[in-house]
Short mmCIF file of C-alpha atoms in Angstrom, two decimals:
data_model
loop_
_atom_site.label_atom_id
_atom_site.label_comp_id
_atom_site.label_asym_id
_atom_site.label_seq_id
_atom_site.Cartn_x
_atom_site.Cartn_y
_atom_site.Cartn_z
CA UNK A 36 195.32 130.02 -8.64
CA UNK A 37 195.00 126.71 -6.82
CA UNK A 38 190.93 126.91 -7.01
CA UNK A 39 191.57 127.04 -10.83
CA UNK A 40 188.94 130.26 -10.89
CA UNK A 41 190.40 132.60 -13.19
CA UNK A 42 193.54 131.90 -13.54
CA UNK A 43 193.85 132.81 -17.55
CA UNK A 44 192.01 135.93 -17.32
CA UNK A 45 194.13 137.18 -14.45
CA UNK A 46 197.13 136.50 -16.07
CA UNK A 47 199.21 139.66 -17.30
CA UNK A 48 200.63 137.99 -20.03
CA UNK A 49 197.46 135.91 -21.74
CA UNK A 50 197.73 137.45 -24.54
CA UNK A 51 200.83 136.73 -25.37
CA UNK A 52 201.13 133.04 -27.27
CA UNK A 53 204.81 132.64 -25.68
CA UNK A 54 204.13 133.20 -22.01
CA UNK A 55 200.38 132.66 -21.66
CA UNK A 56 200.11 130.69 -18.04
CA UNK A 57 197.25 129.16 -20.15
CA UNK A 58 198.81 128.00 -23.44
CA UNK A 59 196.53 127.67 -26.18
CA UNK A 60 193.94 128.99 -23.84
CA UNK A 61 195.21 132.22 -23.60
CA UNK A 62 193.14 134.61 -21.55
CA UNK A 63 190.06 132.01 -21.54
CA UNK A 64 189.07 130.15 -18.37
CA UNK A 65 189.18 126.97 -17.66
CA UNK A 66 185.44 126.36 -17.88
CA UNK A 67 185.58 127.62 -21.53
CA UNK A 68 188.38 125.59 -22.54
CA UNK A 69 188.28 123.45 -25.71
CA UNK A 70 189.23 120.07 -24.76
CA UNK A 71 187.61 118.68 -27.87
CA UNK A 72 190.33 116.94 -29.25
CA UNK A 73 191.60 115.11 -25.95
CA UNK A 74 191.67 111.93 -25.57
CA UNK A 75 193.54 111.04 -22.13
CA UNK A 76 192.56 112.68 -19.21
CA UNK A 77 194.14 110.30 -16.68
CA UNK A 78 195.22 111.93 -13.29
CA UNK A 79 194.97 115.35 -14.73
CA UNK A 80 193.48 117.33 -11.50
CA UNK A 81 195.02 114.24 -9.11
CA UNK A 82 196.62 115.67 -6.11
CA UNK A 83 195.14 119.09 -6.65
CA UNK A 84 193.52 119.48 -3.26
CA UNK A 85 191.98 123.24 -3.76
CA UNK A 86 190.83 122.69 -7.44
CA UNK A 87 187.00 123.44 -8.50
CA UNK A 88 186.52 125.52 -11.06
CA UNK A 89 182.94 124.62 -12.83
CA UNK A 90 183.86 122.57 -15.70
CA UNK A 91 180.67 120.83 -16.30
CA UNK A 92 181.06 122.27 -20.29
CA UNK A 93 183.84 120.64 -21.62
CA UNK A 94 183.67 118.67 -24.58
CA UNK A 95 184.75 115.13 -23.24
CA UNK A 96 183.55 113.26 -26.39
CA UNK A 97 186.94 111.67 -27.59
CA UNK A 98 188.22 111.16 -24.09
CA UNK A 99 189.16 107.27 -23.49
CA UNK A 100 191.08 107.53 -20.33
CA UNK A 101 190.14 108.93 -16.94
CA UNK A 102 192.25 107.14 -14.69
CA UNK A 103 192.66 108.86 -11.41
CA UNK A 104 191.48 112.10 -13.20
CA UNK A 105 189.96 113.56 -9.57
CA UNK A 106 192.31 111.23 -7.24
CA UNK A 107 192.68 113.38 -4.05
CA UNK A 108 190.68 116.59 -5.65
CA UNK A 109 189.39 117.03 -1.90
CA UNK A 110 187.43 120.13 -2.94
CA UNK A 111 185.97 118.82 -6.65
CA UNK A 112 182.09 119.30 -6.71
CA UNK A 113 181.05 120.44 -9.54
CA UNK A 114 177.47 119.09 -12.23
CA UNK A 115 179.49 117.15 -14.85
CA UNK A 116 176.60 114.66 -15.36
CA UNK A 117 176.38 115.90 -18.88
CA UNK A 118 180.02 114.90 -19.73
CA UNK A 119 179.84 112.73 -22.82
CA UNK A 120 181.66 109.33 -21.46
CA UNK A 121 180.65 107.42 -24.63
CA UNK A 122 184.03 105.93 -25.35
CA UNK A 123 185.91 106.12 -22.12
CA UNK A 124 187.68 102.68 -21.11
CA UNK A 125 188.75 103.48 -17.30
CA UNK A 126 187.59 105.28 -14.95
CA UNK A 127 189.46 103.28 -12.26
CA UNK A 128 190.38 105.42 -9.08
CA UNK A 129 188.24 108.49 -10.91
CA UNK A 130 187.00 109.85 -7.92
CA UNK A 131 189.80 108.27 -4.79
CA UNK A 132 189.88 110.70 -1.89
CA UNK A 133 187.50 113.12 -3.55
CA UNK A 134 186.15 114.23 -0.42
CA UNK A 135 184.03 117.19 -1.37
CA UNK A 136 182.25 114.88 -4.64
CA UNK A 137 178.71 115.09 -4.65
CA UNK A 138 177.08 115.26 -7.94
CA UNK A 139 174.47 112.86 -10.23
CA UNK A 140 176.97 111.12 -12.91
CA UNK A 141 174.70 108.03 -12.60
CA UNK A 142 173.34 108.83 -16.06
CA UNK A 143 177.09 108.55 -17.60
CA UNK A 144 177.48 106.31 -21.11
CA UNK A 145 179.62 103.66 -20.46
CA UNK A 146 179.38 101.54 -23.09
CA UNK A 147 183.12 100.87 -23.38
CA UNK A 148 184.19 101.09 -20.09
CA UNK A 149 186.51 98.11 -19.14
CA UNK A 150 187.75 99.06 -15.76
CA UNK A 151 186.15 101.33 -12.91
CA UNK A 152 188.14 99.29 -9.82
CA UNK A 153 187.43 101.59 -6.65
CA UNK A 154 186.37 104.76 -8.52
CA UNK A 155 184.96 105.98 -5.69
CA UNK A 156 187.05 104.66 -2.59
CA UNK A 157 187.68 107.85 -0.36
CA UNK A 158 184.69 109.39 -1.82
CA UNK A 159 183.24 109.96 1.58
CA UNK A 160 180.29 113.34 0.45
CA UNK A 161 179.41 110.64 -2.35
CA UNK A 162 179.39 107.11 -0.04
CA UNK A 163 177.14 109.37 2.48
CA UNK A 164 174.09 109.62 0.16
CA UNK A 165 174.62 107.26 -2.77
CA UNK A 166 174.51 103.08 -2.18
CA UNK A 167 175.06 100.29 -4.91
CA UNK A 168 171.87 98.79 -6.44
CA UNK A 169 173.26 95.65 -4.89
CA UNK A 170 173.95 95.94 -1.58
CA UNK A 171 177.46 95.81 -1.72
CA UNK A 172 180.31 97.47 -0.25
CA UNK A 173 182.13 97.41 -4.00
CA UNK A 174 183.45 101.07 -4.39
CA UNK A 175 183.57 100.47 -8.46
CA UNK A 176 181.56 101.46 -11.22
CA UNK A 177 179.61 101.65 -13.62
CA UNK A 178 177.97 105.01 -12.28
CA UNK A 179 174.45 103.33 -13.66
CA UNK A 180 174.95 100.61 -10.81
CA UNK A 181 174.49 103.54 -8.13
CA UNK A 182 170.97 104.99 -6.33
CA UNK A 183 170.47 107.77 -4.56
CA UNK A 184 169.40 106.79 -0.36
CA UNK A 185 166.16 108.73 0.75
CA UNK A 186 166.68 112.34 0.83
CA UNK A 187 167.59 114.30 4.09
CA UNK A 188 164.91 116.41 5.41
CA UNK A 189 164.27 119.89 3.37
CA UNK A 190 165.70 118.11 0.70
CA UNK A 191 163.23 117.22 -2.82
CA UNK A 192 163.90 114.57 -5.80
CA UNK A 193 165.07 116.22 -9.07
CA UNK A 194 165.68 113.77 -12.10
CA UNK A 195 166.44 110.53 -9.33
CA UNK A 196 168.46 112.78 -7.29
CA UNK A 197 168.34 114.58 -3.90
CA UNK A 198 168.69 118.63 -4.02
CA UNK A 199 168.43 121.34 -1.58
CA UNK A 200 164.85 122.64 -0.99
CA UNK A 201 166.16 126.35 -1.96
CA UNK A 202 163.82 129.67 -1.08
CA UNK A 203 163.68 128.87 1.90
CA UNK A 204 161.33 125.55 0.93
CA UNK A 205 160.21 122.45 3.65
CA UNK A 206 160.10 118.90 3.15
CA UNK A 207 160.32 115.85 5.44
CA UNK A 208 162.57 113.26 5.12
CA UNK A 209 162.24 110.43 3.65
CA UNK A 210 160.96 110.90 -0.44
CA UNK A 211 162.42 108.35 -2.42
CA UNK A 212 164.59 109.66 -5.69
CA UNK A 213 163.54 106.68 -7.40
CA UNK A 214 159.69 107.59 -7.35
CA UNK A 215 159.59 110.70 -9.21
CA UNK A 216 160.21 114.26 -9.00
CA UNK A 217 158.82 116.15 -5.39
CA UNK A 218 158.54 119.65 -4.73
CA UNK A 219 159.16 121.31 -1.29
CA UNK A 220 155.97 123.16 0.80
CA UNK A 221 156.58 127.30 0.49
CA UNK A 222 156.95 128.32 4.17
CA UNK A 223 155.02 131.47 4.12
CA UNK A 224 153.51 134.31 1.88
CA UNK A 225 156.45 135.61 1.83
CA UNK A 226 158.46 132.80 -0.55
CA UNK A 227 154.99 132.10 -2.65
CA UNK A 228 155.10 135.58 -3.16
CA UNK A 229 158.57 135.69 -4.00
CA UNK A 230 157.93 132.82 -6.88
CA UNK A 231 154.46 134.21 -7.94
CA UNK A 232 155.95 137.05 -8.92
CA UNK A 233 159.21 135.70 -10.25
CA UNK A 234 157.35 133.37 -12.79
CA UNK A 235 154.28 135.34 -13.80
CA UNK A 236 157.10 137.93 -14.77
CA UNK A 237 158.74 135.14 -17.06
CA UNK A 238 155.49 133.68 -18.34
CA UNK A 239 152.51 135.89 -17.31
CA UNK A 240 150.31 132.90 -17.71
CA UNK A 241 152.10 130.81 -15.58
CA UNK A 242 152.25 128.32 -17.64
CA UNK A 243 155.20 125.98 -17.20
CA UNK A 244 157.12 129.22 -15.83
CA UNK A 245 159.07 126.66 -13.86
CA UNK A 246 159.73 123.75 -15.82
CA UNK A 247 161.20 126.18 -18.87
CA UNK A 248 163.74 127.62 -16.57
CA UNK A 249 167.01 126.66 -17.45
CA UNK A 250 168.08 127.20 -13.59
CA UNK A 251 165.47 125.16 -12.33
CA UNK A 252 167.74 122.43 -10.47
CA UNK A 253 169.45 125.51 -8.61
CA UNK A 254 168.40 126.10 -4.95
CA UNK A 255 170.34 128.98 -5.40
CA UNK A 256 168.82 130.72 -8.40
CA UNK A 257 165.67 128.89 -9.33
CA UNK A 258 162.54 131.08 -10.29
CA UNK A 259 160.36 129.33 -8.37
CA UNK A 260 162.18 129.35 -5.08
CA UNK A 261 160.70 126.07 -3.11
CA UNK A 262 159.40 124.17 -5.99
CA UNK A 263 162.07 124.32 -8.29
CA UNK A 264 161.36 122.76 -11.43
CA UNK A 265 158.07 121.71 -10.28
CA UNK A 266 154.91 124.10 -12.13
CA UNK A 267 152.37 125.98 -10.50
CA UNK A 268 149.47 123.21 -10.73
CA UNK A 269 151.63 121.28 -8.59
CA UNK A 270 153.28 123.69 -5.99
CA UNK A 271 153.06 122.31 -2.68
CA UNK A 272 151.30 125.81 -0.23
CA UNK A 273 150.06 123.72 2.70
CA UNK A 274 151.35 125.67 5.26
CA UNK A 275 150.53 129.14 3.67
CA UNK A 276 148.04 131.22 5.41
CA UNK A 277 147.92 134.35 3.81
CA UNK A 278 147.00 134.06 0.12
CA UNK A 279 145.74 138.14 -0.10
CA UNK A 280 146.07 139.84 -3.14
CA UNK A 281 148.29 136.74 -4.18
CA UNK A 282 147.39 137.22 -7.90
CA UNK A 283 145.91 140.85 -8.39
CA UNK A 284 146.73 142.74 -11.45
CA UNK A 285 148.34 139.33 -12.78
CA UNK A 286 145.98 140.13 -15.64
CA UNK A 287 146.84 136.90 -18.07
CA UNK A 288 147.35 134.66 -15.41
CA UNK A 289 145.46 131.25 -16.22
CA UNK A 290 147.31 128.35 -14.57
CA UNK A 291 145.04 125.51 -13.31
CA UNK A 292 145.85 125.61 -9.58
CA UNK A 293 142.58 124.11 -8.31
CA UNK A 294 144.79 121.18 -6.73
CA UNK A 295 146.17 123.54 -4.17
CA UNK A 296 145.76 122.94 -0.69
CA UNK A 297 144.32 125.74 1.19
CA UNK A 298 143.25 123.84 3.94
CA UNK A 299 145.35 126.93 6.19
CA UNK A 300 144.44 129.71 4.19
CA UNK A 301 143.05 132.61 6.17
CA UNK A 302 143.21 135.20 3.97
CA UNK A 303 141.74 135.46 0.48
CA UNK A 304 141.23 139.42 -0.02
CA UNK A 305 141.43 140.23 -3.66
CA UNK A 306 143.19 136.99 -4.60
CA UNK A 307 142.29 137.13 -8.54
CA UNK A 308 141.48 141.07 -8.43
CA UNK A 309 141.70 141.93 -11.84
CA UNK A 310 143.43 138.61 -12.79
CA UNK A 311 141.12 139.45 -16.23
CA UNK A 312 142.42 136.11 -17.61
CA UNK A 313 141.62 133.22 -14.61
CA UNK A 314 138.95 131.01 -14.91
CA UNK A 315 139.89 127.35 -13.66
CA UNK A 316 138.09 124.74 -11.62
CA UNK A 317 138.63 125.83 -7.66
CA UNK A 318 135.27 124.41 -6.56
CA UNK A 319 137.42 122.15 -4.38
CA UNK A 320 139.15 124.25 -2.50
CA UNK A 321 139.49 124.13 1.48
CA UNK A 322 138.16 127.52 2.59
CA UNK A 323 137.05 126.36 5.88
CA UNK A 324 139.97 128.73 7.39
CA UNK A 325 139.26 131.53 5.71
CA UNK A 326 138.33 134.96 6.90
CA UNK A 327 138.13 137.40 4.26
CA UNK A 328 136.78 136.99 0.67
CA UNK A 329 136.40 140.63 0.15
CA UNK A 330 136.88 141.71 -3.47
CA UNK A 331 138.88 138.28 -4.36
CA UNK A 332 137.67 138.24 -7.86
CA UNK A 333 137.14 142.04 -8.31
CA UNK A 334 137.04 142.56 -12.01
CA UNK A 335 138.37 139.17 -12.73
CA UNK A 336 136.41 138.95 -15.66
CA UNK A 337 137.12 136.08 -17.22
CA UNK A 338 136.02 133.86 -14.00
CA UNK A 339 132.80 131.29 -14.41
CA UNK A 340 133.50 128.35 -11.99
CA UNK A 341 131.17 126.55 -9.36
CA UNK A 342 132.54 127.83 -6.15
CA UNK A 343 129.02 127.67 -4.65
#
C-alpha cells in the first residue's frame, strides 16, 4: 500500500508474528505504531513518492537522527507539529523534494540540533507560503527561524499560521499570522445557522463551544464552521442578513454577543424567542437595516438590557 493507509490491517496474515507485513506491528496501522524506543529515523520514508498516512502521533521523543527522513516524499502533508524533536541532532535534507509539505513545525524543540543544511530545498508547497525571518534565500533550519507570509484570501490565522476558512467562511487577504488569531465572516444564515446550532448542541450556553473543540483547527470538521476556534463573542456575521429565529428555543443560551455587527441585518423575528437564559448588553447594536422585530424576545425571560 504505497499511501501507507492500512496496510497492517489489510494484511491476511497480521496476526501471525512470522509473516506479519507489519512486524511487531501486527495488524496495527501505521499511525498507531509505537516508535517509542527509536532513535534513528534517517531517510526512513525517502524516495517514497505516494506515502501519507497521518502520523502526527508517534512518539518521536528518543529520536536523534532525521536525516533525509521525508527526502522526495512528494505527497507527505500531514500535522506533525507536535512531534517531540527535543534531542534530535540533524534534520539536514528532512524535507528535500517534499513537494506536497505544508504544515506548522515552526514550534519544533531544537535544542540539540547541530545540522539542518537545506532541510527544505525542493520543498516548493512549503517555500510558497513560509519565508526566513531574515530575508534570506537559506533553505536550512531551525524551523523557529521560519514565518508564515500574509495569508491568501479566505484564508484566517490559527496559532501564527494560515488555514482554510472552512464552512464555507470569507476573509480578505492580507491578515498577518504574526498578529494574532482571525476568524473568517459567515457568508449567510445558512453557515451561522449551521454553527449556532452545532455549538449550542455541545455547550448550550455557548460558552467557549468553539475554543473547547478539539477539531477546531479543521476546516473540514470544525463545530463552528467559519470561525473555527474563534468563540461566539467574537464571530465575525457582517455580511449576514437574516438573523430570524437565530436563537429560539436555545433556552440556556447566554453568550455575550453584543460585539456583533449587524449593521446588514434585516431580519430579527423571534431572535431570542424563548432563549429563557439571554440577558447581555446589545444596546449597541446596528438595527438600522432591520425590518422585523416581531416576537424577538418572546418569553425570553431572563432579558433586562437598554435597547431603547
Amino acid at each position: 500500500v504505497p499511501s501507507g493507509e492500512a496496510c497492517c490491517s489489510t494484511d491476511a496474515n497480521c496476526a501471525d508474528p512470522s509473516s506479519a507485513r507489519c512486524g511487531a506491528a501486527g495488524c496495527v496501522d501505521m499511525p498507531d505504531w509505537d516508535v517509542s524506543l527509536v532513535t534513528d529515523m534517517s531517510e526512513l520514508f525517502k524516495d517514497k513518492a505516494q506515502f501519507n498516512a497521518n502520523i502526527s502521533a508517534w512518539d518521536t521523543s528518543k529520536v536523534t537522527d532525521m536525516y533525509a527522513m521525508f527526502g522526495q516524499a512528494a505527497a507527505f502533508n500531514q500535522p506533525i507539529g507536535g512531534w517531540d524533536t527535543s534531542q534530535v541532532g540533524s534534520m539536514a535534507h528532512m524535507f528535500y523534494q517534499a513537494t506536497a509539505f505544508y504544515q506548522d513545525i515552526t514550534g519544533w524543540s531544537t535544542a540539540k540540533l547541530t545540522t539542518s543544511t537545506d532541510m527544505f530545498d525542493g520543498a516548493t508547497a512549503w517555500l510558497d507560503r513560509v519565508e526566513r525571518r531574515d530575508g534570506s534565500a537559506n533553505l536550512g533550519g531551525p524551523t523557529s527561524e521560519w514565518i508564515h507570509k500574509p495569508c491568501l484570501a479566505d484564508e484566517r490565522v490559527l496559532s501564527g499560521w494560515c488555514v482554510l476558512c472552512g464552512g464555507g467562511g470569507i476573509r480578505a487577504a492580507g491578515d498577518d499570522p504574526s498578529s494574532g488569531d482571525t476568524s473568517c465572516a459567515f457568508p449567510d444564515r445558512a453557515a451561522l445557522e449551521d454553527a449556532v446550532v452545532a455549538c449550542l448542541s455541545a455547550v448550550p450556553s455557548g460558552e467557549a463551544c468553539c475554543s473547547t473543540d478539539a477539531n477546531c483547527a479543521d476546516p473540514s470538521s470544525a463545530r463552528c464552521g467559519a470561525a473555527g476556534c474563534v468563540d461566539m463573542p467574537d464571530w465575525d456575521v457582517s455580511l449576514v442578513t437574516d438573523m430570524s429565529e437565530l436563537f429560539k428555543d436555545k433556552a440556556q443560551f447566554n453568550a455575550n454577543i453584543s460585539a456583533w455587527d449587524t449593521s446588514k441585518v434585516t431580519d430579527m423575528y423571534a431572535m431570542f424567542g424563548q432563549a429563557a437564559a439571554f440577558n447581555q448588553p446589545i444596546g449597541g447594536w446596528d438595527t438600522s437595516q432591520v425590518g422585523s422585530m416581531a416576537h424577538m424576545f418572546y418569553q425570553a425571560t431572563a432579558f433586562y438590557q437598554d435597547i431603547t
